[in-house]
Amino acid sequence: MATGALVAFTALSAGMSIVKGIQANSAYTDQGIAMMKQAQIAQSENAYAVKQKQREIDKAAARQVMAMSKNGMYTDAGSPLEILYETMTLGQEEVDALKRQGAAQVDMFKTNAKTAFNTGRSELLGGASSALASVGTMFMAGKANGLFNGGGGAGAKMSGTPTGWSPSVTAGTATSPAGYSGTLPKISF
């Protein structure tokens, strides 16, 4: 009876370890998918922000050219050209900074997604390993207590010499009762 309970408990424990690993893997996979979607959104938003910044810079440079032209300044040489060059250079630096910031954010989301996927796989393997450890521990404990040594129950030990005993029936007489003969192994507790 105790053997059946031990086996049932071990099977339940092993099954729960596997289920826990599957559920954790599923949760981390969902988290990884969400992070990948965030990476895509961040990439799209960054591309839009970069385009907007480039438009602002182009408009600022165009306004400068228009203002200089209205005042009769030539924008192809001298100070006016230097001012336009500085506007374009500083603007490009801002655009490059936005691109780097967006790439860093996308990389962060992708790294977090990979971490979630790897953690999920690790939890799944951990659940399977825990299940195997439970079964192995139960087997070793059962074997140490004589559970798998040919019967007898937990803690039972065989003593005597097994003889391949086969019963033989003797006929009863007035001086000797009928019965069996042979040597049985002794079971001690």
mmCIF file with all atom_site columns, C-alpha atoms in Angstrom, residues 3 6 138-158 187-189:
data_model
loop_
_atom_site.group_PDB
_atom_site.id
_atom_site.type_symbol
_atom_site.label_atom_id
_atom_site.label_alt_id
_atom_site.label_comp_id
_atom_site.label_asym_id
_atom_site.label_entity_id
_atom_site.label_seq_id
_atom_site.pdbx_PDB_ins_code
_atom_site.Cartn_x
_atom_site.Cartn_y
_atom_site.Cartn_z
_atom_site.occupancy
_atom_site.B_iso_or_equiv
_atom_site.pdbx_formal_charge
_atom_site.auth_seq_id
_atom_site.auth_comp_id
_atom_site.auth_asym_id
_atom_site.auth_atom_id
_atom_site.pdbx_PDB_model_num
ATOM 1  C CA . THR A 1 3   ? 4.616  1.524   -2.252 1.00 0.00 ? 3   THR A CA 1
ATOM 2  C CA . LEU A 1 6   ? 5.026  6.551   -2.940 1.00 0.00 ? 6   LEU A CA 1
ATOM 3  C CA . MET A 1 138 ? 12.214 7.651   -5.465 1.00 0.00 ? 138 MET A CA 1
ATOM 4  C CA . PHE A 1 139 ? 13.793 4.703   -7.245 1.00 0.00 ? 139 PHE A CA 1
ATOM 5  C CA . MET A 1 140 ? 17.040 4.934   -5.276 1.00 0.00 ? 140 MET A CA 1
ATOM 6  C CA . ALA A 1 141 ? 15.223 5.332   -1.952 1.00 0.00 ? 141 ALA A CA 1
ATOM 7  C CA . GLY A 1 142 ? 12.971 2.411   -2.779 1.00 0.00 ? 142 GLY A CA 1
ATOM 8  C CA . LYS A 1 143 ? 15.900 0.255   -3.773 1.00 0.00 ? 143 LYS A CA 1
ATOM 9  C CA . ALA A 1 144 ? 17.807 1.151   -0.588 1.00 0.00 ? 144 ALA A CA 1
ATOM 10 C CA . ASN A 1 145 ? 14.783 0.070   1.453  1.00 0.00 ? 145 ASN A CA 1
ATOM 11 C CA . GLY A 1 146 ? 14.385 -3.216  -0.392 1.00 0.00 ? 146 GLY A CA 1
ATOM 12 C CA . LEU A 1 147 ? 11.394 -2.077  -2.417 1.00 0.00 ? 147 LEU A CA 1
ATOM 13 C CA . PHE A 1 148 ? 12.755 -3.450  -5.682 1.00 0.00 ? 148 PHE A CA 1
ATOM 14 C CA . ASN A 1 149 ? 14.582 -6.517  -4.312 1.00 0.00 ? 149 ASN A CA 1
ATOM 15 C CA . GLY A 1 150 ? 11.967 -9.102  -5.158 1.00 0.00 ? 150 GLY A CA 1
ATOM 16 C CA . GLY A 1 151 ? 9.124  -8.064  -2.889 1.00 0.00 ? 151 GLY A CA 1
ATOM 17 C CA . GLY A 1 152 ? 8.648  -7.965  0.801  1.00 0.00 ? 152 GLY A CA 1
ATOM 18 C CA . GLY A 1 153 ? 7.706  -4.305  1.089  1.00 0.00 ? 153 GLY A CA 1
ATOM 19 C CA . ALA A 1 154 ? 9.669  -1.339  2.343  1.00 0.00 ? 154 ALA A CA 1
ATOM 20 C CA . GLY A 1 155 ? 12.255 -2.303  4.927  1.00 0.00 ? 155 GLY A CA 1
ATOM 21 C CA . ALA A 1 156 ? 11.892 -6.053  4.345  1.00 0.00 ? 156 ALA A CA 1
ATOM 22 C CA . LYS A 1 157 ? 15.089 -8.064  4.067  1.00 0.00 ? 157 LYS A CA 1
ATOM 23 C CA . MET A 1 158 ? 15.538 -11.611 2.909  1.00 0.00 ? 158 MET A CA 1
ATOM 24 C CA . ILE A 1 187 ? 11.514 -12.598 5.954  1.00 0.00 ? 187 ILE A CA 1
ATOM 25 C CA . SER A 1 188 ? 12.588 -10.337 8.796  1.00 0.00 ? 188 SER A CA 1
ATOM 26 C CA . PHE A 1 189 ? 11.400 -6.844  9.569  1.00 0.00 ? 189 PHE A CA 1
#
